[in-house]
Short mmCIF file of C-alpha atoms (C1' of nucleotides) in Angstrom, two decimals:
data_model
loop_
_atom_site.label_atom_id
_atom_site.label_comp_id
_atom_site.label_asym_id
_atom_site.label_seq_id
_atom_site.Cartn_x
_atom_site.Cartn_y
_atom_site.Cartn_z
CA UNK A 540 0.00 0.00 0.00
CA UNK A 541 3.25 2.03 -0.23
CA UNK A 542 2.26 3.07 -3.91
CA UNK A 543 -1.12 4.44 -2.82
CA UNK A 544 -0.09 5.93 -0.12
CA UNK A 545 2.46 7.97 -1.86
CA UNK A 546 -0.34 8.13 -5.16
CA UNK A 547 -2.45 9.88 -2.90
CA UNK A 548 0.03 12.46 -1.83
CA UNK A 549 1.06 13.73 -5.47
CA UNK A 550 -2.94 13.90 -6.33
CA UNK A 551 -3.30 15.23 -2.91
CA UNK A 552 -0.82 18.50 -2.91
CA UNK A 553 -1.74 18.98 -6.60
CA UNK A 554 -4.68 19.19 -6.44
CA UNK A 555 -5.00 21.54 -3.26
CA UNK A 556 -2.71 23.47 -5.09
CA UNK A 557 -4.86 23.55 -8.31
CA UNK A 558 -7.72 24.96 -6.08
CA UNK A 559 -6.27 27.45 -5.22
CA UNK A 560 -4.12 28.49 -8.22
CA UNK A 561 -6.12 28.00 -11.37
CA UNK A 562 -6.54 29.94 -13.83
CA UNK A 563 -10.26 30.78 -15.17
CA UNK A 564 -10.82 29.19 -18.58
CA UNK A 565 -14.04 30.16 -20.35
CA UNK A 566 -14.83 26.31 -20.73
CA UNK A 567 -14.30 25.87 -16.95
CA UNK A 568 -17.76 27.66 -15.67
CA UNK A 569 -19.36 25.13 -16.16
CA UNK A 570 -18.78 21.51 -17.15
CA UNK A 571 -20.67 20.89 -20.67
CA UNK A 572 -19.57 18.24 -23.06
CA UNK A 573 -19.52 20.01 -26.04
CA UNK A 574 -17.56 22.58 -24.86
CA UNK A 575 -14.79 20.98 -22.98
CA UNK A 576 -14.88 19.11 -26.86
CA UNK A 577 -14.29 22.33 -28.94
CA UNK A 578 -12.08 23.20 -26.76
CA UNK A 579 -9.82 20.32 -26.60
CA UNK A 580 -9.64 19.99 -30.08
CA UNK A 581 -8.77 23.88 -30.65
CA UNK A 582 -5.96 23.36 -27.96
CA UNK A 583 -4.40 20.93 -29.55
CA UNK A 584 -0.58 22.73 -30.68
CA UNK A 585 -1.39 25.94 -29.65
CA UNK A 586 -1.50 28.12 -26.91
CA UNK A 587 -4.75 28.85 -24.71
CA UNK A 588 -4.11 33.28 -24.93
CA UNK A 589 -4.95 32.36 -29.15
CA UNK A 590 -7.66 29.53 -28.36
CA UNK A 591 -9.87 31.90 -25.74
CA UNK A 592 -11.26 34.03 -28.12
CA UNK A 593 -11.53 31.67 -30.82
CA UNK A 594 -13.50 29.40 -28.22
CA UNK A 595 -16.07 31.61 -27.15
CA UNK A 596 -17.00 32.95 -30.74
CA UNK A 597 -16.85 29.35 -32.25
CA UNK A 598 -19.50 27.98 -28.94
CA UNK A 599 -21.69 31.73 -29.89
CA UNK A 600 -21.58 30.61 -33.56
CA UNK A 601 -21.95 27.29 -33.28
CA UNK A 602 -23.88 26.52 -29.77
CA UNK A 603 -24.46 23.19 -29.51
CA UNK A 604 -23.58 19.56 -31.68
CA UNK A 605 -26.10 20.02 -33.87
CA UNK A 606 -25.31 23.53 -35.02
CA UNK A 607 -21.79 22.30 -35.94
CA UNK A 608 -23.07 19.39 -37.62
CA UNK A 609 -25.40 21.02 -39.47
CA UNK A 610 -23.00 24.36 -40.57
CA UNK A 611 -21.55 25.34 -43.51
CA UNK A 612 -18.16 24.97 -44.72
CA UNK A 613 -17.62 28.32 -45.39
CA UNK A 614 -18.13 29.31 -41.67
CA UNK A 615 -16.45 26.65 -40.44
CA UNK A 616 -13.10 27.55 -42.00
CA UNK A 617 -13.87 31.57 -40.68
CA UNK A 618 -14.11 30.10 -37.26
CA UNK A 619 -10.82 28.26 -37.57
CA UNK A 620 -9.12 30.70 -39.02
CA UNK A 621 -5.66 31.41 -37.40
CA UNK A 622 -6.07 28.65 -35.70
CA UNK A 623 -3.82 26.35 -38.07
CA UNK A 624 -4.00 22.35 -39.02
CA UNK A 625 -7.80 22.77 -40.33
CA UNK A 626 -7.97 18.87 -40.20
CA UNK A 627 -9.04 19.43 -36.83
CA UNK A 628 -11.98 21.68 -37.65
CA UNK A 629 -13.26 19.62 -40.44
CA UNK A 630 -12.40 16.01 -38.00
CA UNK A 631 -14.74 18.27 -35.40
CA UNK A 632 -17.46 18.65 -38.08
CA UNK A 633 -17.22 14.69 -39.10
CA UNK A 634 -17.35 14.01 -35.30
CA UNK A 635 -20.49 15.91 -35.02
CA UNK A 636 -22.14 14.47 -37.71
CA UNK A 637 -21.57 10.55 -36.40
CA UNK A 638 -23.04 11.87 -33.07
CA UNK A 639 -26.04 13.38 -34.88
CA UNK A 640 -26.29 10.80 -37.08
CA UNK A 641 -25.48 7.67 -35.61
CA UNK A 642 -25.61 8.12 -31.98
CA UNK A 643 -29.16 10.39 -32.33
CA UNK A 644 -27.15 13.27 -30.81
CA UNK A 645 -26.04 11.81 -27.30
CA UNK A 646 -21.90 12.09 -26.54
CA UNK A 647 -20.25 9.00 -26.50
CA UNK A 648 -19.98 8.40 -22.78
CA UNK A 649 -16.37 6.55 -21.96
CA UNK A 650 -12.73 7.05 -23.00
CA UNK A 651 -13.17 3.81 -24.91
CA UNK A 652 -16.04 5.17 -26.76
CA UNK A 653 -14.77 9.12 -27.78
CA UNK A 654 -11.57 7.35 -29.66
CA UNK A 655 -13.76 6.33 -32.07
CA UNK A 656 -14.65 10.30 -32.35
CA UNK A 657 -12.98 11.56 -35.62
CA UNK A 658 -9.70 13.73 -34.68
CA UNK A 659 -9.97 12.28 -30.90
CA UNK A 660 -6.94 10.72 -30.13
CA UNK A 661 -5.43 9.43 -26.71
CA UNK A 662 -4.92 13.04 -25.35
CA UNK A 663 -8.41 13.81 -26.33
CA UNK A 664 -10.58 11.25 -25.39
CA UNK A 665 -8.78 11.49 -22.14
CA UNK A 666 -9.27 14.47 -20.77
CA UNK A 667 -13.26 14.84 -22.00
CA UNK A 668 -14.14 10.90 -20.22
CA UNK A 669 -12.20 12.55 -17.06
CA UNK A 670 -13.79 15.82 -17.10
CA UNK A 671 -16.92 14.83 -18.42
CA UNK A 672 -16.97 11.28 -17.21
CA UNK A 673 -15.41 11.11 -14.11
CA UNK A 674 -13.51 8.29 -16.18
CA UNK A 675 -10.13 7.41 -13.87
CA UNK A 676 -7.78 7.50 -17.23
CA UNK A 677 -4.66 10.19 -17.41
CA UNK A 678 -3.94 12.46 -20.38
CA UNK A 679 -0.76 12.90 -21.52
CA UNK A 680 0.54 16.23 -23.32
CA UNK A 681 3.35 18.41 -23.21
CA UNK A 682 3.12 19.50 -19.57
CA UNK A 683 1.89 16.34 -18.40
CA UNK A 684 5.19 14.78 -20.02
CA UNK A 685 7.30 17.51 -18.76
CA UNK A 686 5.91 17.42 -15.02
CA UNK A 687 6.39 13.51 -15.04
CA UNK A 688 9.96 13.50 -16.87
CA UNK A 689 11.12 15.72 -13.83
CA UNK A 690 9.18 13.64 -11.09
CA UNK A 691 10.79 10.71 -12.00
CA UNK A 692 14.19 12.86 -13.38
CA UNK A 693 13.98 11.05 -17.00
CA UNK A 694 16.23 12.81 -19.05
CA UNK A 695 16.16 10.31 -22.09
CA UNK A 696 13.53 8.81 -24.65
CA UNK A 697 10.30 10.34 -23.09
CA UNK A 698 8.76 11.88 -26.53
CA UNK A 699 8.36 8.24 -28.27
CA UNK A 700 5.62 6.05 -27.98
CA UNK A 701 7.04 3.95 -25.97
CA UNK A 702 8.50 6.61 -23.57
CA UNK A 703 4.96 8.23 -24.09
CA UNK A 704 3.56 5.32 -22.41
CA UNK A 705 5.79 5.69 -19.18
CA UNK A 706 4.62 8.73 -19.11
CA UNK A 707 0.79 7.36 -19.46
CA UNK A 708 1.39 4.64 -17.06
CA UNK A 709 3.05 6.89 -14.19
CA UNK A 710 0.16 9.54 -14.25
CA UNK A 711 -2.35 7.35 -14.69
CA UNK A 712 -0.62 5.44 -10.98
CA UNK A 713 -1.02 8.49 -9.41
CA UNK A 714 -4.22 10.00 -10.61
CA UNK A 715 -7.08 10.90 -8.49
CA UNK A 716 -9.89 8.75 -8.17
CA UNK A 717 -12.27 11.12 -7.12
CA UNK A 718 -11.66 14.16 -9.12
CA UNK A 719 -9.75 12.60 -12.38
CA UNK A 720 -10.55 15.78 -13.98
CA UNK A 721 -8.96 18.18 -12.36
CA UNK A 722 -6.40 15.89 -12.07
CA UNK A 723 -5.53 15.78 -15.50
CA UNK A 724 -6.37 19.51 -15.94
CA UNK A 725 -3.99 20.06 -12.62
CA UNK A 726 -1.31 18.37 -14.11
CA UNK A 727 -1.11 20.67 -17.48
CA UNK A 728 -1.56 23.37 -15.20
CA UNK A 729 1.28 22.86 -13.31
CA UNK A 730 3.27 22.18 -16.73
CA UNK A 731 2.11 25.26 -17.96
CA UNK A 732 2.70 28.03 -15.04
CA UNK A 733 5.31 26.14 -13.10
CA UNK A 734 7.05 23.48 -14.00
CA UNK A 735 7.61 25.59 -17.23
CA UNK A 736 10.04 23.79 -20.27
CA UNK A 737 12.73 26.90 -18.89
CA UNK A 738 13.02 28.76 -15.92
CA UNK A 739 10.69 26.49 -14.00
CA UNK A 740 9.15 28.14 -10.49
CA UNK A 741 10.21 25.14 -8.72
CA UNK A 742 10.27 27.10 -5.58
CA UNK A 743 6.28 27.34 -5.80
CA UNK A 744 5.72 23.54 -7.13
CA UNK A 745 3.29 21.48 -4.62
CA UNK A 746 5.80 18.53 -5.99
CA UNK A 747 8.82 20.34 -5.06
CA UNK A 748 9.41 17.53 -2.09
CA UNK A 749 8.21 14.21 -4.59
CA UNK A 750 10.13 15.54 -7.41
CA UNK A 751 13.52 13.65 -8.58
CA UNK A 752 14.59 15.95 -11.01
CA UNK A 753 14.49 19.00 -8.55
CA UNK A 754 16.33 16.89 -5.67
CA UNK A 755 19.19 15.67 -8.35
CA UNK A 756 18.91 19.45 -9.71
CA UNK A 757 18.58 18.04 -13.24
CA UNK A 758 15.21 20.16 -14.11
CA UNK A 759 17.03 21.48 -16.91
CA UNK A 760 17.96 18.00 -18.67
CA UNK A 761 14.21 16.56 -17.98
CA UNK A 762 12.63 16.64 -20.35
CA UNK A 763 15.23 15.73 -23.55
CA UNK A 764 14.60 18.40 -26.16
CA UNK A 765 12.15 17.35 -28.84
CA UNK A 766 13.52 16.22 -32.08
CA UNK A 767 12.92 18.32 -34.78
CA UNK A 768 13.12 18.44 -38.78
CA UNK A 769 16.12 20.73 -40.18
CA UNK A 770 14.07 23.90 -41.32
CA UNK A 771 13.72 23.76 -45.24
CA UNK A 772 13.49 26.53 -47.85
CA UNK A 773 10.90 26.39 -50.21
CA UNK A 774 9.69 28.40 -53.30
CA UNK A 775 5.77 28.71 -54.17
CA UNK A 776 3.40 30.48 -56.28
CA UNK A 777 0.20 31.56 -55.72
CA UNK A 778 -1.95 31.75 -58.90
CA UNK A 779 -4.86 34.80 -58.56
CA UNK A 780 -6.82 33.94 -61.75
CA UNK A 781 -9.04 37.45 -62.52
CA UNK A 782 -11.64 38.19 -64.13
CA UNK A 783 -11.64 41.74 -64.21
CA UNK A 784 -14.64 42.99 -65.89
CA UNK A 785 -16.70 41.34 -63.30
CA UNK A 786 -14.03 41.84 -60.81
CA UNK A 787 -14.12 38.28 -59.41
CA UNK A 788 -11.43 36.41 -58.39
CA UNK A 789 -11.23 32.00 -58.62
CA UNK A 790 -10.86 30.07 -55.19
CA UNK A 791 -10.36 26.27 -54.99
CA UNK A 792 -10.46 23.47 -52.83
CA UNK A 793 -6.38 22.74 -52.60
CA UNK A 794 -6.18 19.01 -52.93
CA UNK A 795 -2.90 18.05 -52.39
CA UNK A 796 0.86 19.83 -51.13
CA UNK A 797 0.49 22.96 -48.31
CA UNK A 798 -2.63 23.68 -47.24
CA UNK A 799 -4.26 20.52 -48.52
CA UNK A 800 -8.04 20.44 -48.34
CA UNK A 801 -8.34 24.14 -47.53
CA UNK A 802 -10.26 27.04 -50.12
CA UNK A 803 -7.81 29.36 -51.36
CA UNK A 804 -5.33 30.42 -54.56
CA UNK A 805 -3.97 27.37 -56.37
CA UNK A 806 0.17 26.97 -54.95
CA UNK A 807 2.41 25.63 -56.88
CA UNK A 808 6.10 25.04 -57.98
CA UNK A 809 8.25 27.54 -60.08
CA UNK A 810 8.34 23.93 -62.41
CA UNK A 811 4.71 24.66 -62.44
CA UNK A 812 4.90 28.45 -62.88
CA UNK A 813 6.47 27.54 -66.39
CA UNK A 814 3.81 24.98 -67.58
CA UNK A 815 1.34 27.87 -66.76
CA UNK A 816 3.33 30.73 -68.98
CA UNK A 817 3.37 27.80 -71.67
CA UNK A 818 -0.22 27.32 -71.95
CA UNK A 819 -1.16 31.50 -71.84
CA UNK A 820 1.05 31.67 -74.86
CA UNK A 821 -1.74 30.35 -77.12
CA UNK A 822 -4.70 32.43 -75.09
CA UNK A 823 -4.49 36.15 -75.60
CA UNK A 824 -7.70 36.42 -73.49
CA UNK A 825 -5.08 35.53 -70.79
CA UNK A 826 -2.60 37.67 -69.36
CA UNK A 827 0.01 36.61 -66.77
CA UNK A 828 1.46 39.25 -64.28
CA UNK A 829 3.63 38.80 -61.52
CA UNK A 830 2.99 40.81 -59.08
CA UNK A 831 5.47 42.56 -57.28
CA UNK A 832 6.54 41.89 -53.96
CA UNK A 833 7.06 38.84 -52.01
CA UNK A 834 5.79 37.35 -48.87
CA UNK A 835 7.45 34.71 -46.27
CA UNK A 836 5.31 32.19 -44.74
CA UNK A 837 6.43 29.23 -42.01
CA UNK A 838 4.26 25.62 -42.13
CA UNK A 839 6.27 23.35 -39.92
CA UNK A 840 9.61 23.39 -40.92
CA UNK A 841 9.28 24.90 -44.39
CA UNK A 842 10.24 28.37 -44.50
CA UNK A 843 7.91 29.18 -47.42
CA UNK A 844 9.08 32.33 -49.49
CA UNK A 845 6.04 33.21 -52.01
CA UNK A 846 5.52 35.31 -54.76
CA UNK A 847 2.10 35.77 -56.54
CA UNK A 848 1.15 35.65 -60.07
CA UNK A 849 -2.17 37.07 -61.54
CA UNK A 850 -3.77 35.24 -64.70
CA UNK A 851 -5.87 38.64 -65.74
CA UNK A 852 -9.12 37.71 -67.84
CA UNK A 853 -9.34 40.42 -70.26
CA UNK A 854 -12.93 39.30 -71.72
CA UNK A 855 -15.89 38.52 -69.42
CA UNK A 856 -17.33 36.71 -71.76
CA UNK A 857 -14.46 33.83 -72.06
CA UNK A 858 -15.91 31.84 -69.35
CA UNK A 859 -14.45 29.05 -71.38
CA UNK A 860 -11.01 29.68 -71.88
CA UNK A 861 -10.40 29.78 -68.29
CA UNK A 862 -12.08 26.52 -67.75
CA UNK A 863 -10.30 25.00 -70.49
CA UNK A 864 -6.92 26.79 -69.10
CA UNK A 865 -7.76 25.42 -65.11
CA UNK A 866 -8.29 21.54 -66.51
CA UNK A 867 -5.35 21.63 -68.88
CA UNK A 868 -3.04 22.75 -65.93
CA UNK A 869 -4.73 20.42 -63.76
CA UNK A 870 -5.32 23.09 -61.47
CA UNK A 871 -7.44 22.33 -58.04
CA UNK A 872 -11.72 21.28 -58.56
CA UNK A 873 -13.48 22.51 -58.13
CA UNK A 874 -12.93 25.96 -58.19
CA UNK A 875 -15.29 28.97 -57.24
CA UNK A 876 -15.85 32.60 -58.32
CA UNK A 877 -15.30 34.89 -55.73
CA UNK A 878 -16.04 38.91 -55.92
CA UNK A 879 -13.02 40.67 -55.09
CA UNK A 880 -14.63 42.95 -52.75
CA UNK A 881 -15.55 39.27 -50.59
CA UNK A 882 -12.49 37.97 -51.18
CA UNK A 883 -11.15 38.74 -47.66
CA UNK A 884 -14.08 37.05 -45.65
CA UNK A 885 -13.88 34.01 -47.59
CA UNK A 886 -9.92 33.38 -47.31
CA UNK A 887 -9.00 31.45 -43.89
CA UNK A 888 -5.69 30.63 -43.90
CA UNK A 889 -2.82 33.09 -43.21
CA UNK A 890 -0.59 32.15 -46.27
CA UNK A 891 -3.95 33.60 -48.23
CA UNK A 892 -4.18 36.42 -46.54
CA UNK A 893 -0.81 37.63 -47.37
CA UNK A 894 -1.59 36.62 -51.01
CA UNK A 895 -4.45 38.99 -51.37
CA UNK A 896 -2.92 41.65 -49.36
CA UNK A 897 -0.50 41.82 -51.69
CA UNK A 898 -2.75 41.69 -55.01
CA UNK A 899 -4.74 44.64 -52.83
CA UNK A 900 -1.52 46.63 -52.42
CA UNK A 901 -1.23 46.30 -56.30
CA UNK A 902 -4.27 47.52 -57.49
CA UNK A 903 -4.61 50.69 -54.97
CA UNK A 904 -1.01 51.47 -56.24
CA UNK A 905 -2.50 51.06 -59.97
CA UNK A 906 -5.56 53.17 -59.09
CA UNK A 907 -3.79 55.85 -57.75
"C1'" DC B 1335 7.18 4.69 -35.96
"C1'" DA B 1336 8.72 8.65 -38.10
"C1'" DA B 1337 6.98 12.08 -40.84
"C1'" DC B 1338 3.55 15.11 -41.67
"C1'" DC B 1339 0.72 19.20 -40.84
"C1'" DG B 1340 -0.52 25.97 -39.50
"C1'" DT B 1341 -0.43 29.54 -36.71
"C1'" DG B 1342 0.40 33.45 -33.50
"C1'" DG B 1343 3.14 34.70 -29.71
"C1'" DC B 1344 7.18 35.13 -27.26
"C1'" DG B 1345 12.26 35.66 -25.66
"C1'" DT C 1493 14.26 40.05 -36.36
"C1'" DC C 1494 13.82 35.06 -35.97
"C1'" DG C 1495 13.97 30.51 -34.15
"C1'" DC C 1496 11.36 28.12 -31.03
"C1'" DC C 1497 7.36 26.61 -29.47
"C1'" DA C 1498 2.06 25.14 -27.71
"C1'" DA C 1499 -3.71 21.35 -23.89
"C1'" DG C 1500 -1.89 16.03 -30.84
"C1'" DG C 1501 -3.85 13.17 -34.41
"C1'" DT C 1502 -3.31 10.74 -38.65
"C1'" DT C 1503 -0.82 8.20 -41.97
#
DNA sequence: CAACCGTGGCG
DNA sequence: TCGCCAAGGTT
């Protein structure tokens, strides 16, 4: 009984210390499914200060499961926006639908259960059965793997599955059986405002006396940096196809490379760039401009620099041509027409932004 | 299992 | 300014 004993005291001081320390989340008020959902999902590889706001305008928007089943694409990607890896919205949306659809609009009840939720991993699932559930099952993230590395002063292999497991396996020995929850939610807390990747307040740590890493003064080597990819440079395009007499602008779904299975300007290669300048040689209607400027853009480790290019429709009335010009190219379907004046409330992605800023910044110049 | 994926903020 | 990073999941 050694194991509970000591079990009880890690849940014991945390959790007296997450009482009183805390912070106030919009999503903590009160407990509601949904929420504590939408939430967990948005939080996933970002930072709360971005995800607050984003939360409480997405829950406004979108209220309740069958509101996000039920919404739009276009709105969707709005609420997302700067938000980053849209899989997760559109994963949400699929989740909501198989709730609606299949489970007549009741929440899966048990850890077990939300893995089967589109986009809910281990982390996930986790942390809504504890919260939600009062399901005794530890989450594991960042902080969580940071707090235990340094309990336990393992400075080596924590970030792998298998090391990721430890990690499971140790919280999940000394989580609370009674409030699992807050456990879990204790835990990140702690990783988050004290036992902080550098500089950590270990001075003001309810683990301070439990903690390995702090006794050995190793808090520095626990956890072992991530690994990470060698940054990469890369070169893109972003093709604004214009029809200016009606002074619309063509959007498509992206279907494969950056940004896959977003709306926004077709990206491509400078390889690609030529095969486009081939095929306006034999269409007047056509005219190819590259605009001037440049933008720089980060997704993961590809330091993106971009340049844009704008395929000007001369004659309304050649619907055709540009059809003919998209499939030849075997640009992105389907593709929409967009007014230019709308343009900016239907982009969602930051790389698109800076796209039609700079097309913007073009035609004042030209007006003036 | 290693690689992949977006973004805004911060030191 | 710029590299690093943050409440992961999927392939």
């Amino acid at each position: 009984m050694d194991e509970c004993q000591s079990a009880n005291q890690y849940a014991r001081e945390l959790l007296a210390w997450y009482d009183k320390h805390h912070r106030p989340l919009p999503w903590r008020q009160n407990i509601n499914i949904y929420h504590t959902w939408v939430c967990e999902v948005m939080s996933q590889q970002t930072t709360l200060a971005v995800v607050i706001p984003k939360f409480s305008e997405f829950v406004k928007q979108l209220p309740t499961v069958y509101d996000l089943a039920t919404c739009d694409e276009d709105t969707l990607r709005q609420l997302w926006s700067g938000l980053g890896y849209y899989a997760r919205a559109r994963n949400l949306k699929k989740g909501a639908v198989f709730i609606v659809e299949h489970l007549k609009g009741r929440f899966p009840q048990s850890y077990n259960e939300w893995l089967k939720i589109p986009g809910c991993g281990l982390y996930t699932a986790a942390v809504i059965a504890s919260i939600c559930f009062h399901e005794k099952v530890a989450c594991v993230d960042g902080n969580v793997t940071r707090v235990v590395s340094r309990l336990l002063a393992l400075s080596k292999d924590v970030w792998s599955s298998s090391g990721q497991a430890v990690i499971r396996d140790f919280a999940n020995s000394i989580i609370s059986a009674e409030r699992p929850g807050d456990f879990n939610q204790a835990m990140m807390e702690l990783g988050a405002t004290v036992c902080r990747k550098t500089k950590p307040l270990c001075l003001l740590c309810p683990l301070r006396s439990q903690c390995l890493a702090f006794e050995k003064n190793c808090t520095e080597l626990c956890p072992p940096q991530k690994p990470r990819r060698d940054a990469v440079d890369v070169e893109l395009f972003a093709l604004i196809v214009w029809r200016k007499p009606t002074d619309t602008i063509a959007l498509a779904e992206r279907t494969k490379g950056f940004l896959a299975n977003t709306v926004g300007f077709p990206l491509m290669s400078k390889l690609e760039v030529l095969e486009v300048k081939t095929a306006l040689k034999s269409r007047e209607q056509l005219q190819l401009v590259e605009l001037p400027g440049a933008f720089t853009h980060n997704i993961t480790h590809h330091r993106i620099s971009g340049k844009a290019l704008v395929v000007r429709v001369v004659e309304d009335s050649n619907n055709a041509a540009v059809e003919d010009f998209w499939q030849i190219l075997g640009l992105p379907q389907p593709f929409y027409w967009i007014a230019n004046q709308a343009i900016a409330t239907k982009l969602s992605t930051s790389l698109d932004k800076k796209v039609v800023k700079l097309f913007h910044n073009t035609l004042s110049c030209y007006a003036q």
